[in-house]
Structures are given as structure tokens and as C-alpha cells.
CSV table of C-alpha atoms and ligand atoms in Angstrom, one decimal:
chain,number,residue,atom,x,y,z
A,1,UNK,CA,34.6,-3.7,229.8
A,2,UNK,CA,32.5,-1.6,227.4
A,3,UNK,CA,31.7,-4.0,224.0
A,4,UNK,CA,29.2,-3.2,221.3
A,5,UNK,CA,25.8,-4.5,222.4
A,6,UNK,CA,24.3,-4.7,219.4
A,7,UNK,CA,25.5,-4.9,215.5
A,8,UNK,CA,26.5,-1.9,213.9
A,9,UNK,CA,23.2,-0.3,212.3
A,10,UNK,CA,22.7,0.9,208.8
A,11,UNK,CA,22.6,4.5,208.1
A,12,UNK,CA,19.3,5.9,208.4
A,13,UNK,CA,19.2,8.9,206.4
A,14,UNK,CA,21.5,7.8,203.6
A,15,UNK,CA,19.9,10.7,201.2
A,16,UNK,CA,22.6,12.8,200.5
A,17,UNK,CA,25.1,9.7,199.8
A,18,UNK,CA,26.9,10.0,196.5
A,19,UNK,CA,26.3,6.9,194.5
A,20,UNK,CA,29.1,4.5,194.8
A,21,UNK,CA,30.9,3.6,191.9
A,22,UNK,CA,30.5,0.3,190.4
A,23,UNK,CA,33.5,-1.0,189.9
A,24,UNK,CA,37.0,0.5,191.0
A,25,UNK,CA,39.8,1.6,188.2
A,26,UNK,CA,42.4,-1.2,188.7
A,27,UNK,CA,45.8,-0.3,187.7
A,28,UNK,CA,47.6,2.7,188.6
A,29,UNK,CA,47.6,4.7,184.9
A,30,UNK,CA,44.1,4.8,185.4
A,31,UNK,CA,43.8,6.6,188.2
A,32,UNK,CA,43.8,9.9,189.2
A,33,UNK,CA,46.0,10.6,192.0
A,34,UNK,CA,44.6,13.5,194.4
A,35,UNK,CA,48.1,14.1,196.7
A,36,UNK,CA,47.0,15.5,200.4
A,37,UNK,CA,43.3,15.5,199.1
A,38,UNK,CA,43.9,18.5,198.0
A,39,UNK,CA,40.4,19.6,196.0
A,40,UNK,CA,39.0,16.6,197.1
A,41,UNK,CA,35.5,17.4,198.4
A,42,UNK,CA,34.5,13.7,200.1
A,43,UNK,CA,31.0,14.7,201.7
A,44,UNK,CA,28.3,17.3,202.7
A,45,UNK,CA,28.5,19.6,206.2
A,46,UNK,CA,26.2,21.8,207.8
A,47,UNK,CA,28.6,22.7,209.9
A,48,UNK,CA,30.5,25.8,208.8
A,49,UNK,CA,31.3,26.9,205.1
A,50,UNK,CA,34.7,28.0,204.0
A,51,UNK,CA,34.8,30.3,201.2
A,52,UNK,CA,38.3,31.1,199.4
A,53,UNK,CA,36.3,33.2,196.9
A,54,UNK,CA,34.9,35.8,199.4
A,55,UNK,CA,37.4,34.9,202.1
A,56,UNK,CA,34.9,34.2,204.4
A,57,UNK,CA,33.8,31.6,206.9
A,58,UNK,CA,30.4,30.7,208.8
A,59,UNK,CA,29.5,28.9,211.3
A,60,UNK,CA,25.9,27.6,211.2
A,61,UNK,CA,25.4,30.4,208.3
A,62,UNK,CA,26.5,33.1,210.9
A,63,UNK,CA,29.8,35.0,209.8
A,64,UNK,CA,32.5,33.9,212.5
A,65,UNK,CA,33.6,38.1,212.4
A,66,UNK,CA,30.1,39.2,213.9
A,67,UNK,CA,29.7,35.6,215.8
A,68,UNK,CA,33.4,36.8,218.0
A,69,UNK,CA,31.9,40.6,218.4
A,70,UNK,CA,28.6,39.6,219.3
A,71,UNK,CA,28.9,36.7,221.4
A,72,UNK,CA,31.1,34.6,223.8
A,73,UNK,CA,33.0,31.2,223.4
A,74,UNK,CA,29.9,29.7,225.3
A,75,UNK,CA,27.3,30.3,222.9
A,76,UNK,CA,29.1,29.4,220.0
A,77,UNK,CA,29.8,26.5,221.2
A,78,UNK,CA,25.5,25.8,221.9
A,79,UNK,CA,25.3,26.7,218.0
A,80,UNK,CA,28.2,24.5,216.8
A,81,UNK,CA,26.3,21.4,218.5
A,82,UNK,CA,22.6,22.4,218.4
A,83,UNK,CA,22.4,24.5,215.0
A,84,UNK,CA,20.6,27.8,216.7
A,85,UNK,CA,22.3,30.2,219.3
A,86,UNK,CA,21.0,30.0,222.5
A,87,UNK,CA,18.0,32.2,223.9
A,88,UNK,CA,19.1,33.3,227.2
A,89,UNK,CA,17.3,30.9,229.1
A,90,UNK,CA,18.9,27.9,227.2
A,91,UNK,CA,22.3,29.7,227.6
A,92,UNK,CA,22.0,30.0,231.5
A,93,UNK,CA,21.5,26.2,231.6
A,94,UNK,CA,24.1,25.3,229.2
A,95,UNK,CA,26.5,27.3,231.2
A,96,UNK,CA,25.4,25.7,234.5
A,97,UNK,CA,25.7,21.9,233.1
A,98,UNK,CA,29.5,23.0,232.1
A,99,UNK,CA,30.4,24.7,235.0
A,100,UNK,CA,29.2,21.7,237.0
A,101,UNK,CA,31.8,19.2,235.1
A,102,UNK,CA,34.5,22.1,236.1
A,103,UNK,CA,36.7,19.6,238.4
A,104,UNK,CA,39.5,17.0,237.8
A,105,UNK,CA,39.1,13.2,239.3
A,106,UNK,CA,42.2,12.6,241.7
A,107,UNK,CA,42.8,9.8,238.9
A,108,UNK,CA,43.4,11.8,236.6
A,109,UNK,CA,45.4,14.6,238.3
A,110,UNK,CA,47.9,12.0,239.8
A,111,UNK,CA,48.2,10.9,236.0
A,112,UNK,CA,49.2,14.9,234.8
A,113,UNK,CA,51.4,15.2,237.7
A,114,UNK,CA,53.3,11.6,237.2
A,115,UNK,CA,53.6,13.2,233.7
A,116,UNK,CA,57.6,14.3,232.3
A,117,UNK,CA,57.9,17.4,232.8
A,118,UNK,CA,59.6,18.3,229.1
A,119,UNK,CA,56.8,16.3,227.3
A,120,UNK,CA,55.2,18.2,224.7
A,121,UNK,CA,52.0,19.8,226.2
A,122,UNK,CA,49.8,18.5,223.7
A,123,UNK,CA,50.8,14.8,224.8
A,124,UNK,CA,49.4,15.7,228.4
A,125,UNK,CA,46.2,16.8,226.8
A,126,UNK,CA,45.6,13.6,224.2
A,127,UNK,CA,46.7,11.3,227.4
A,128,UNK,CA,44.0,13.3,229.3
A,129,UNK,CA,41.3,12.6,226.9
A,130,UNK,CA,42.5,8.8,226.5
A,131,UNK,CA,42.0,8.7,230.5
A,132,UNK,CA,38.3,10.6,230.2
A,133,UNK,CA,37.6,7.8,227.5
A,134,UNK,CA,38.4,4.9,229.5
A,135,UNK,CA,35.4,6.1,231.9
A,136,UNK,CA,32.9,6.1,228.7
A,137,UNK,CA,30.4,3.8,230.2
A,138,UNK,CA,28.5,3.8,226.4
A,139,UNK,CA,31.6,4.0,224.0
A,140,UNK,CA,29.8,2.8,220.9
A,141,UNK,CA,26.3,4.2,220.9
A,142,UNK,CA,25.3,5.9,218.3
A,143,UNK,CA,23.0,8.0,220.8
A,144,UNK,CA,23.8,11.8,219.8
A,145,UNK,CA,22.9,12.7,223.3
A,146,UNK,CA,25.7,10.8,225.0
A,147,UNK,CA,27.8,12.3,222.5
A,148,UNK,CA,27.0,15.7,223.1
A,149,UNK,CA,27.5,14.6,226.8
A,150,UNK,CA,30.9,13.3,226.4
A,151,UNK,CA,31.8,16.7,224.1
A,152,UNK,CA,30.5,19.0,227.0
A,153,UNK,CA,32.7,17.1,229.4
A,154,UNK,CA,36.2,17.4,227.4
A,155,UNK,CA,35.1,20.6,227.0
A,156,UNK,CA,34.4,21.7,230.4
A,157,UNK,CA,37.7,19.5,231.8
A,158,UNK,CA,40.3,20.8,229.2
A,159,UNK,CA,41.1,24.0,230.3
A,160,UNK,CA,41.6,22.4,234.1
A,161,UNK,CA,43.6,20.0,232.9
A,162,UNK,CA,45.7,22.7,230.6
A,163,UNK,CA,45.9,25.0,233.9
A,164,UNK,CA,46.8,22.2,235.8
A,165,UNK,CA,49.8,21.5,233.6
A,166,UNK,CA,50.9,25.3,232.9
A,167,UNK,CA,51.3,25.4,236.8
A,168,UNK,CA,52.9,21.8,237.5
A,169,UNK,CA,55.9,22.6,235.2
A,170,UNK,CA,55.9,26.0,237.2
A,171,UNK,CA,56.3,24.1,240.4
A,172,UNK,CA,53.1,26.1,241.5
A,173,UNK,CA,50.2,24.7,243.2
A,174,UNK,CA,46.2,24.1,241.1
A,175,UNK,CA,44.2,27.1,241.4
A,176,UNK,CA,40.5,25.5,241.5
A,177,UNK,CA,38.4,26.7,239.1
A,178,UNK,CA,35.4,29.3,239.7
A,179,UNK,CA,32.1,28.2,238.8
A,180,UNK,CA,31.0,31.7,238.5
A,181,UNK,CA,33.4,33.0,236.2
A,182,UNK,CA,33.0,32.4,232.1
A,183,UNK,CA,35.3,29.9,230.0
A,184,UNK,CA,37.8,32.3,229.4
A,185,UNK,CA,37.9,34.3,232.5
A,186,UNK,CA,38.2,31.0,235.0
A,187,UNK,CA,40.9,29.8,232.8
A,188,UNK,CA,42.8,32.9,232.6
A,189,UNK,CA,42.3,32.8,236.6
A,190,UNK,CA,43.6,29.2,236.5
A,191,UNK,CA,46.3,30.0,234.8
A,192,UNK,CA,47.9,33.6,236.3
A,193,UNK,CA,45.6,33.9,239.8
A,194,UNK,CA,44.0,37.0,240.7
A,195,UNK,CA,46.8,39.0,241.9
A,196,UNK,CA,47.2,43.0,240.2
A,197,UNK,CA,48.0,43.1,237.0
A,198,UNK,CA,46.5,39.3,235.8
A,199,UNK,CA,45.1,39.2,232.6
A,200,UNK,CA,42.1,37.6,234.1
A,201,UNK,CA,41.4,40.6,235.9
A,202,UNK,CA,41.2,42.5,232.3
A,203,UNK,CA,38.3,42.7,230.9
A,204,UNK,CA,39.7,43.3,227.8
A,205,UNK,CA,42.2,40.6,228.0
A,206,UNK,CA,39.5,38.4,229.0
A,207,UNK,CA,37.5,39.5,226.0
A,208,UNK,CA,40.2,39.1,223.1
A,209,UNK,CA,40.5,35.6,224.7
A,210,UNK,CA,37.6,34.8,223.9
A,211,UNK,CA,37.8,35.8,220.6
A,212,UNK,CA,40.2,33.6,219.8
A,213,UNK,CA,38.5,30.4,221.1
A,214,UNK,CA,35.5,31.6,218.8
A,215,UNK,CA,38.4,32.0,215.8
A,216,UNK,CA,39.6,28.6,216.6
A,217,UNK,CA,36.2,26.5,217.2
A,218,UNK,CA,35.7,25.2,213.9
A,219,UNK,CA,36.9,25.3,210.3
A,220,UNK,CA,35.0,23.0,207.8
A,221,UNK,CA,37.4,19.6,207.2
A,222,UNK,CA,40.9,20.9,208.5
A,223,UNK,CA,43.6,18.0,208.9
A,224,UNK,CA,42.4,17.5,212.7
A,225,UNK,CA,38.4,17.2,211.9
A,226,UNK,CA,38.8,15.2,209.1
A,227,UNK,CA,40.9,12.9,211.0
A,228,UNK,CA,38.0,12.7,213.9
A,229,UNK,CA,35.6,11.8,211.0
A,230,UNK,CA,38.1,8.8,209.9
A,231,UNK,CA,38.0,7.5,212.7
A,232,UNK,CA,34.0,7.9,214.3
A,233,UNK,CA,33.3,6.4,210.3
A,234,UNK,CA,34.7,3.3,212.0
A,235,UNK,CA,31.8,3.2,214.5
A,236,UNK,CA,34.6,4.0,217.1
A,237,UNK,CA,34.0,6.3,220.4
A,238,UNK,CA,34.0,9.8,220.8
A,239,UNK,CA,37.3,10.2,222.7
A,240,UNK,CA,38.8,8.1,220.7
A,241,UNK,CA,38.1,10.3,217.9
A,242,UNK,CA,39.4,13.4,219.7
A,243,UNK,CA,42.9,11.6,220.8
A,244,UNK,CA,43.7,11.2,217.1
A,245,UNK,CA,42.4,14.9,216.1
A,246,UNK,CA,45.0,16.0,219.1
A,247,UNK,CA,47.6,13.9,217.2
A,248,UNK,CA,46.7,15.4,213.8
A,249,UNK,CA,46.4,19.2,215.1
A,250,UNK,CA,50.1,19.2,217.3
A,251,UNK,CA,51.4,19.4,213.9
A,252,UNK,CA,53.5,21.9,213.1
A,253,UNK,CA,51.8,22.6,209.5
A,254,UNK,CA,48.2,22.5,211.2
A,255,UNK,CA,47.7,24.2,215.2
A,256,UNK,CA,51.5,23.5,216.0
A,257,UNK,CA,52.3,26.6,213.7
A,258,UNK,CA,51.2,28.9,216.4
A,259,UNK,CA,53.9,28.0,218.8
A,260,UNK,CA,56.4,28.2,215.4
A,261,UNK,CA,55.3,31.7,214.8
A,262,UNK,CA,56.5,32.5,218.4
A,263,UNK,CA,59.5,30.9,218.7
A,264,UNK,CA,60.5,32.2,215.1
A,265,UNK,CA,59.6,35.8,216.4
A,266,UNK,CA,61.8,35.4,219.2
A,267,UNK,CA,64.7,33.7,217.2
A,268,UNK,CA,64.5,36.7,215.0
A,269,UNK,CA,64.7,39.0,218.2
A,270,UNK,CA,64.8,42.9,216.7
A,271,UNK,CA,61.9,43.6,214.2
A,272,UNK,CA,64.7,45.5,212.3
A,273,UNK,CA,66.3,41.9,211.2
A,274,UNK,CA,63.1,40.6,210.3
A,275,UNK,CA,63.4,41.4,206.5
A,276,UNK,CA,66.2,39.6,206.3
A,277,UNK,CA,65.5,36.5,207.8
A,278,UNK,CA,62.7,36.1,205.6
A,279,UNK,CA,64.2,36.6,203.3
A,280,UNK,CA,67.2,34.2,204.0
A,281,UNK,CA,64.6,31.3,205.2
A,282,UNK,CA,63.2,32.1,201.5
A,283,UNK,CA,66.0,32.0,199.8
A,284,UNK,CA,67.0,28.8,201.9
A,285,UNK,CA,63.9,27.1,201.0
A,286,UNK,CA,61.8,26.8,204.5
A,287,UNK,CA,58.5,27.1,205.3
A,288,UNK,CA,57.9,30.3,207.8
A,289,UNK,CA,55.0,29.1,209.9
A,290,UNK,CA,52.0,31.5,210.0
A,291,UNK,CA,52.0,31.8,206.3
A,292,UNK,CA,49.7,30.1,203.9
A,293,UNK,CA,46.5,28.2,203.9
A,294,UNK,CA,45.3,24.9,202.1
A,295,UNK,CA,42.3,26.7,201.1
A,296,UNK,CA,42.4,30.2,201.5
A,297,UNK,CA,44.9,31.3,199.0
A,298,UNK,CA,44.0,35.2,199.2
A,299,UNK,CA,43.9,35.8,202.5
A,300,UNK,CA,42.3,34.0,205.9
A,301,UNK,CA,38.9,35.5,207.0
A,302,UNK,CA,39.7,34.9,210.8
A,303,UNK,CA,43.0,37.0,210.7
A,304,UNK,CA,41.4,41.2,210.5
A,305,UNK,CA,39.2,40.3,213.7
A,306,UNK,CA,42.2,38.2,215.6
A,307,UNK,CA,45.2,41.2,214.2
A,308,UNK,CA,42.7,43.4,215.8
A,309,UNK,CA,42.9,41.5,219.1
A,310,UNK,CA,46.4,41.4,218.5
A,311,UNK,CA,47.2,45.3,218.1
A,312,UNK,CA,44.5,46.0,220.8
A,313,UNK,CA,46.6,43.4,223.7
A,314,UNK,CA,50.0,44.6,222.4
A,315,UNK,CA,49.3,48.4,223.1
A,316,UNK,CA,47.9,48.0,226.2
A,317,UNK,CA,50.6,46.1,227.8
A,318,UNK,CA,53.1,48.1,226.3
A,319,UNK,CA,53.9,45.7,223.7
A,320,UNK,CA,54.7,47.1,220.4
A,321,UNK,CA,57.4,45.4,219.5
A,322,UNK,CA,55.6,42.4,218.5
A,323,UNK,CA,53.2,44.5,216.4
A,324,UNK,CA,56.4,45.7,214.7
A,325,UNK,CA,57.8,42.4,214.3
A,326,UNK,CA,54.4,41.0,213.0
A,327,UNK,CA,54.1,43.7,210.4
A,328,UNK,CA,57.6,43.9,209.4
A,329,UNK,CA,57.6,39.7,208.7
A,330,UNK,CA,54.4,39.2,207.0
A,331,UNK,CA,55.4,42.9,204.4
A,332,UNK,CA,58.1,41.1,203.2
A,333,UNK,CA,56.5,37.5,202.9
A,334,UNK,CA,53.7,39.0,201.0
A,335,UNK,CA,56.3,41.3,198.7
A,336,UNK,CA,58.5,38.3,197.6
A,337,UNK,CA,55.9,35.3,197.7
A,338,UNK,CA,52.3,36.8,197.5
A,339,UNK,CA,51.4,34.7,200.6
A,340,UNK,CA,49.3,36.0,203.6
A,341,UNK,CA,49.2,34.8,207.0
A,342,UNK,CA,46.8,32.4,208.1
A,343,UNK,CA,44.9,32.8,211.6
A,344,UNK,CA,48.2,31.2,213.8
A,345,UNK,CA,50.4,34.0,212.7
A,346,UNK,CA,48.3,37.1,214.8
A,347,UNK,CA,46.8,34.9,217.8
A,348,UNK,CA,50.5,32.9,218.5
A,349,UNK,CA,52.2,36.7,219.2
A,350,UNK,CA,48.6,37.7,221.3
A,351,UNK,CA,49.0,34.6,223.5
A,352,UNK,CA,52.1,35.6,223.8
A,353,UNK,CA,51.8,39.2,225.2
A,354,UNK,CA,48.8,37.8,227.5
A,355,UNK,CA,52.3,35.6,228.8
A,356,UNK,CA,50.6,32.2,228.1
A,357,UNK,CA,54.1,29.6,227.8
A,358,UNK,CA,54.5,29.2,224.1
A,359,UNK,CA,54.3,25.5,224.2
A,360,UNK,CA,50.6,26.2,225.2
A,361,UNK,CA,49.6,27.9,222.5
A,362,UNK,CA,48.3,24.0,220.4
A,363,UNK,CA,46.6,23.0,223.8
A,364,UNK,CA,44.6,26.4,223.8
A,365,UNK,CA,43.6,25.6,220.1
A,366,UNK,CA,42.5,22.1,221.7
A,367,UNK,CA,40.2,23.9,224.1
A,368,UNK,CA,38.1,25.7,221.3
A,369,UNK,CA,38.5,23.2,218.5
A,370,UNK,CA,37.1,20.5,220.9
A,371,UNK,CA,34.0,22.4,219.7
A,372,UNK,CA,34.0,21.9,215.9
A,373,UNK,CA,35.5,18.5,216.0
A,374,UNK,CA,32.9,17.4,218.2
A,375,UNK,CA,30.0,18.7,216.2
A,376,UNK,CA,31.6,16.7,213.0
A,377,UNK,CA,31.7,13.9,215.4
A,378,UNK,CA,28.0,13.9,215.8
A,379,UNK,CA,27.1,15.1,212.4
A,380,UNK,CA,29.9,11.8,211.0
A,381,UNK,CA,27.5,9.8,212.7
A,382,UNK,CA,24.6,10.9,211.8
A,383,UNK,CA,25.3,10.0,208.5
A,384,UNK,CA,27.8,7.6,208.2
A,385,UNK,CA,30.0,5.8,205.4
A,386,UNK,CA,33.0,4.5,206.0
A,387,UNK,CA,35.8,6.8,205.2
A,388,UNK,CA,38.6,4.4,203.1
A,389,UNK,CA,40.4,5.5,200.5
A,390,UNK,CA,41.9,4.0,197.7
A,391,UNK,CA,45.7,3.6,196.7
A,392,UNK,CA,47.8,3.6,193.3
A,393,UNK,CA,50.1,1.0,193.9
A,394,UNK,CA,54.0,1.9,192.6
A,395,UNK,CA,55.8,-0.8,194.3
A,396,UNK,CA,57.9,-3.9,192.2
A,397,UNK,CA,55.3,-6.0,190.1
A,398,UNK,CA,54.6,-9.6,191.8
A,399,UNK,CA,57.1,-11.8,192.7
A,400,UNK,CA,58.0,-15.2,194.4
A,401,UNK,CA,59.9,-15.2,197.5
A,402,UNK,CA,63.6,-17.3,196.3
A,403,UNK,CA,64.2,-20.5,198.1
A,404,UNK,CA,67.4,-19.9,198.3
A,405,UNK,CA,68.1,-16.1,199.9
A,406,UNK,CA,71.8,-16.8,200.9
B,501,LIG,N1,56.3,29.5,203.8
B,501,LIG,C1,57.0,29.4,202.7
B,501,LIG,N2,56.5,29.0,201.6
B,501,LIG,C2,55.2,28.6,201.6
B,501,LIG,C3,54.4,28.7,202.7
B,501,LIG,C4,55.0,29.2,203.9
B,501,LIG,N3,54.3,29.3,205.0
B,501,LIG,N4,53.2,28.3,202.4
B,501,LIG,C5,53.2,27.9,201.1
B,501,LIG,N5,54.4,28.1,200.6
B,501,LIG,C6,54.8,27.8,199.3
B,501,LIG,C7,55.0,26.4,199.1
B,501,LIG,O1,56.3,25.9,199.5
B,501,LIG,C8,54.7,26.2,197.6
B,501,LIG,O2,55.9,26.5,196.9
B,501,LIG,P1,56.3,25.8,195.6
B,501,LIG,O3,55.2,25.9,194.6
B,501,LIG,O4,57.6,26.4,195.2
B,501,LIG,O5,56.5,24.3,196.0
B,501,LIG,C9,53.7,27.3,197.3
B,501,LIG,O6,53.9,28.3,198.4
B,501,LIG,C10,52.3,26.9,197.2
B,501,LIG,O7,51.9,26.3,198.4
B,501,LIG,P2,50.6,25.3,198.4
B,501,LIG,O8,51.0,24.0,197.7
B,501,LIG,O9,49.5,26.0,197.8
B,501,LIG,O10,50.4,25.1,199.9
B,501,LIG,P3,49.7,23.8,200.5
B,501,LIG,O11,48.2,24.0,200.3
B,501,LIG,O12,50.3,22.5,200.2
B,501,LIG,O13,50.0,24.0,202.1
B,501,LIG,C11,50.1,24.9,204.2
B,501,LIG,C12,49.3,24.8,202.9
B,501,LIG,C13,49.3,25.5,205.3
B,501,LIG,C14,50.5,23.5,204.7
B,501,LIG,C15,51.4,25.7,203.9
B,501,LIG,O14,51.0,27.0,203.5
B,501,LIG,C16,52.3,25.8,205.1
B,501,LIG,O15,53.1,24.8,205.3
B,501,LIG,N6,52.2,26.8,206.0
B,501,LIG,C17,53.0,26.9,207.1
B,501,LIG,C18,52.4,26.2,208.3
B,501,LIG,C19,51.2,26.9,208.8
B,501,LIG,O16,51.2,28.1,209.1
B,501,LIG,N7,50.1,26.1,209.1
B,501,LIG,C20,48.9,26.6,209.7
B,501,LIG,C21,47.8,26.5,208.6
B,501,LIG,S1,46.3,27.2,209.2
């Protein structure tokens, strides 16, 4: 078994640390409580920047808007981990290394199959990594290499293993993957075969696919990232890491929302009756998933280049409907609350018209997010502290347990 061979070493940059403080406030009217974090900023990234103020988002200083006109899932994915995008030359060998991971150990393929079939699909894909893990031959290096080569791997693997699973539950058989085919073409291909009328065959389908794992690679310390950072500041293993970031982004109020946008869209049935359900979930109190953003509180810089994808899929298969519904739902939520929708609300109804199952929608997030939570993986390590906060206790003062209890 993998152990620790030698002691945990200090940090060696250690330069942009924030001075500790010297003493912690003790009782609970002295401190300041920040609920969900919310404000909180708890360290530095180089990562991607998130700004509210211009509604904008980079990744590695490049806007994500040009990054998912100009280029494909693969090369953002060389500038989230190296910090440059890739000459041609390093992009040609970057693709090779990944398409050379693209197969499934009968190990783990017996696992997926032996798997319910009515689990949640996002449990298949955190068991998956938890089975890549236990093959970690150097769990608790802090080599940034090995990480990288453990991030390329889940990346290469998960959209086999989210094929795989689309087509179990089908009762179909594994179409193998094709080593000449890009990231989002082969999976398509996995997922709906070559036959007429597949979206893989669709260069356009292929194309606002892709988009959409460029949307969904990255976005600053989300829910998901941060919790990958908790737990690598514990000098814990990359997969590790990633099984709990699955855990954090199945949530409904993080990636889970896209498959709630869907399945509220087809609750709802006639775009016609989609005032009023709004309205009535409104007046009733509940969140309508899509909607709103921890940080973005005018509007979500992803969402213009994914509705675009959107509009663009839904005409050409005939689909307008959806567009209908999408524009009738988020007039009125904007109307009565002031609240825009957030990057799950157009890319939940695209999946959908490219007739990806709805409960795939949170595993497809997994594919391209594996990305960004990765990079914060490395960069967590690079510069590490601990990540533990402190509480305000509110609980009864201190007191003796009774002798007598009876
Ligand atoms: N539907 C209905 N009301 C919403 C809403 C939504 N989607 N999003 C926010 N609101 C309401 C809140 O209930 C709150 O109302 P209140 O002041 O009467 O209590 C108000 O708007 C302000 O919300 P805020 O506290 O600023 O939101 P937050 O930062 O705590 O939460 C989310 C952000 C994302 C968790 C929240 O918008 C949400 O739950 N959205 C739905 C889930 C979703 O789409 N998640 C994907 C995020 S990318």
C-alpha cells in the first residue's frame, strides 16, 4: 500500500501568504460570522478571474467568449494546466498522450456494469475516480508532474466511462472510442454511434459541444473547486480531491441545476404555461434552478456564447419549442425578481436537444470541470496552507454530565 515516504514539507514559496493572526477572537460576540463564505476571499489564483463588475470571466487572462470561438476543449485544457496555449506542435502531442489513455481497464468496466442501474449517474463517475485512485502508485507526492499525469488520465477516461454508463442503462453494447477523433466528437460517437442523423456526425453539433466543455472548465473557487482545495490542503491525493469535488458539484444548487432546469422545462410542458408556473413556484417560495449566481448578480458572462449554442442546436433540429420555453421562463423571472440565468439554464435545454439523458447532464459538467479543478489542485499545492476554518460556538454553556440520568 501507498504511505507517505517522507514528512510533509514546508511550503516553498510562502510569499503571497497573508500574515496569520496572532491570536484568535474567543467568544462568539466577537466574531464575525461570514454564512456560506459568502465575500470571503481566502487566497490568491492565477487561474481564472471572475468579474461581477464587467460580467466577465478569463481563463489564464484570455476571455472564456473568444477562448470557446477560437479554440477547442483540448487546448483549453493545455492552458488551464500549463499557463500558455499550446503552439501546434505541443498541441499535437498533448492530444496524442490523451488519446493514448482512451481505454477502460476490464477492472473497472466490470465495476460500472455491476453498478444499480437507477443510481444517480454522478455516483458511477465519483466511484470511477475512487477506482482510478486506488491505482495511484505516488498518492502523496507533491511532484506537479504526476499530478498533471493523474489529471490527464481522469480526463482522458471520463468520458469512456460516462459513454459506457449512458449505454449500460440502454442495454446497448460499449462503442470503443476513436483515437482519431477530438474530445467531443469521440464522445458524441460513444454515446449515439455513427449511424445518419448522430450528432457526432454534425459538425456543428460537435462544435457547440465543445463549447460547452470550454464554458464549464473552470470558474475561479466555485463550491466543487474549493472543495478540491480543502481537501489537497490536507496533503491528500489527487483523486481523492476530485471524488469530493464530484460530491460537491452533483448538487442541485451547483452542476445538479442543469438536469433541474430540464426536468422543470419538461414538468412545465407548453411554453404557453410557463409564465405561470413561475410565477406560482414564486409565489410558493422555491428556487427555479438556472436562475441566480453567488457572484454574478447582473448577469453570467458564459450564458450570450452558450444561448447562442442553444438557439443555433434548437433550429437546426427543429427544436424551437425549447427556445420558446427558455425565453418565456427566464422574461418572467427577470420581470418579477430581477434575476438572470446562470450558465446551467441555456446548456441543460442544449444537451437536451443534442438527446444526451438528462441525468447526464452533472457527469458532462465532470468531464470539463475535471480541467479547472485539476489546475487548483496543482496550483493548492504549490502553495499550500491548510484550509480550516474557524466556528462561533452557539451550543448550551459547559456542563457536567448528572450521575444520576434516570
Ligand atoms: N430562484 C428563486 N429565487 C432565487 C433564486 C432562484 N434561482 N436565486 C436567488 N433567489 C433569491 C433568493 O431566494 C434570495 O431571496 P431572499 O432575499 O428573499 O431570501 C435572493 O434571491 C438573493 O439570493 P442570494 O442570497 O443573492 O443568492 P445566493 O448567493 O445565496 O445563492 C445560488 C446563489 C446560485 C445558490 C442561488 O441563486 C440558487 O439557488 N440558484 C438556483 C440553483 C442554480 O441554478 N445553481 C447553479 C449556480 S451556477
Amino acid at each position: 500500500m501507498a504511505q507517505p515516504t517522507t514528512a510533509p514539507q514546508a511550503n516553498e514559496k510562502g510569499t503571497k501568504k497573508a500574515a496569520k493572526p496572532e491570536t484568535s477572537p474567543s467568544s462568539a460576540s466577537e466574531q464575525k460570522i461570514y454564512k456560506g463564505l459568502y465575500g470571503v476571499v481566502i487566497d490568491y489564483t492565477a487561474i481564472s478571474k471572475v468579474n461581477p463588475e464587467t460580467n466577465s470571466l478569463t481563463y489564464r487572462g484570455y476571455p472564456v467568449q473568444e477562448l470557446a470561438e477560437k479554440c477547442s476543449f483540448e487546448e483549453v485544457a493545455y492552458l488551464l494546466w500549463r499557463g500558455n496555449l499550446p503552439t501546434s506542435a505541443e498541441l499535437a502531442e498533448f492530444c496524442r498522450l490523451e488519446r493514448d489513455l482512451r481505454h477502460l481497464e476490464p477492472g473497472l468496466v466490470d465495476l460500472i456494469m455491476g453498478l444499480p442501474k437507477d443510481c444517480h449517474p454522478m455516483d458511477t463517475v465519483r466511484t470511477a475516480v475512487s477506482w482510478l485512485g486506488c491505482q495511484d502508485e505516488d498518492p502523496f507526492t507533491r511532484d506537479t508532474p504526476h499530478v498533471r499525469d493523474c489529471a490527464r488520465m481522469m480526463w482522458s477516461k471520463l468520458p469512456l466511462v460516462v459513454a459506457l454508463d449512458i449505454r449500460r442503462r440502454q442495454g446497448k453494447e460499449f462503442i470503443e472510442p476513436d483515437k482519431n477523433l477530438g474530445m467531443a466528437e469521440n464522445f458524441l460517437s460513444m454515446v449515439f454511434g455513427r449511424e445518419e442523423g448522430s450528432p457526432a456526425l454534425n459538425p456543428d453539433d460537435v462544435r457547440a459541444f465543445d463549447k460547452s466543455l470550454i464554458l464549464y472548465a473552470e470558474h475561479s473557487f466555485n463550491a466543487s473547486t474549493f472543495t478540491a482545495r480543502v481537501i489537497t490542503s490536507t496533503m491528500s491525493d489527487t483523486f481523492s480531491a476530485v471524488t469530493g469535488a464530484i460530491g460537491a458539484l452533483k448538487g442541485p444548487l451547483h452542476g445538479g441545476a442543469n438536469e433541474f432546469v430540464v426536468h422543470t422545462m419538461l414538468e412545465i410542458g407548453d411554453p404557453e404555461k410557463a409564465e405561470e408556473w413561475v410565477h406560482n413556484a414564486l409565489d410558493n417560495k422555491k428556487l427555479i434552478m438556472g436562475f441566480g449566481h453567488r457572484v454574478y448578480k447582473d448577469g453570467d458572462s458564459r450564458v450570450p456564447t452558450m444561448e447562442a449554442a442553444f438557439r443555433d442546436l434548437a433550429e437546426k433540429h427543429g427544436a424551437q419549442k425549447w427556445v420558446q420555453m427558455y425565453e418565456n421562463m427566464s422574461n418572467t423571472m427577470y420581470e418579477r425578481t430581477g434575476i438572470k440565468p446562470n450558465l446551467d439554464f441555456p446548456a441543460g435545454p442544449a444537451y437536451h436537444v443534442l438527446g444526451i439523458p438528462v441525468e447526464f447532464f452533472t457527469p458532462i459538467f465532470v468531464m470539463a470541470r475535471i480541467t479547472g479543478w485539476t489546475a487548483h489542485i496543482i496550483e493548492q499545492r504549490e502553495d499550500n496552507s491548510l484550509i480550516r476554518p474557524l466556528s462561533a460556538y452557539n451550543g448550551p454553556d459547559q456542563r457536567s454530565v448528572p450521575d444520576d440520568r434516570g
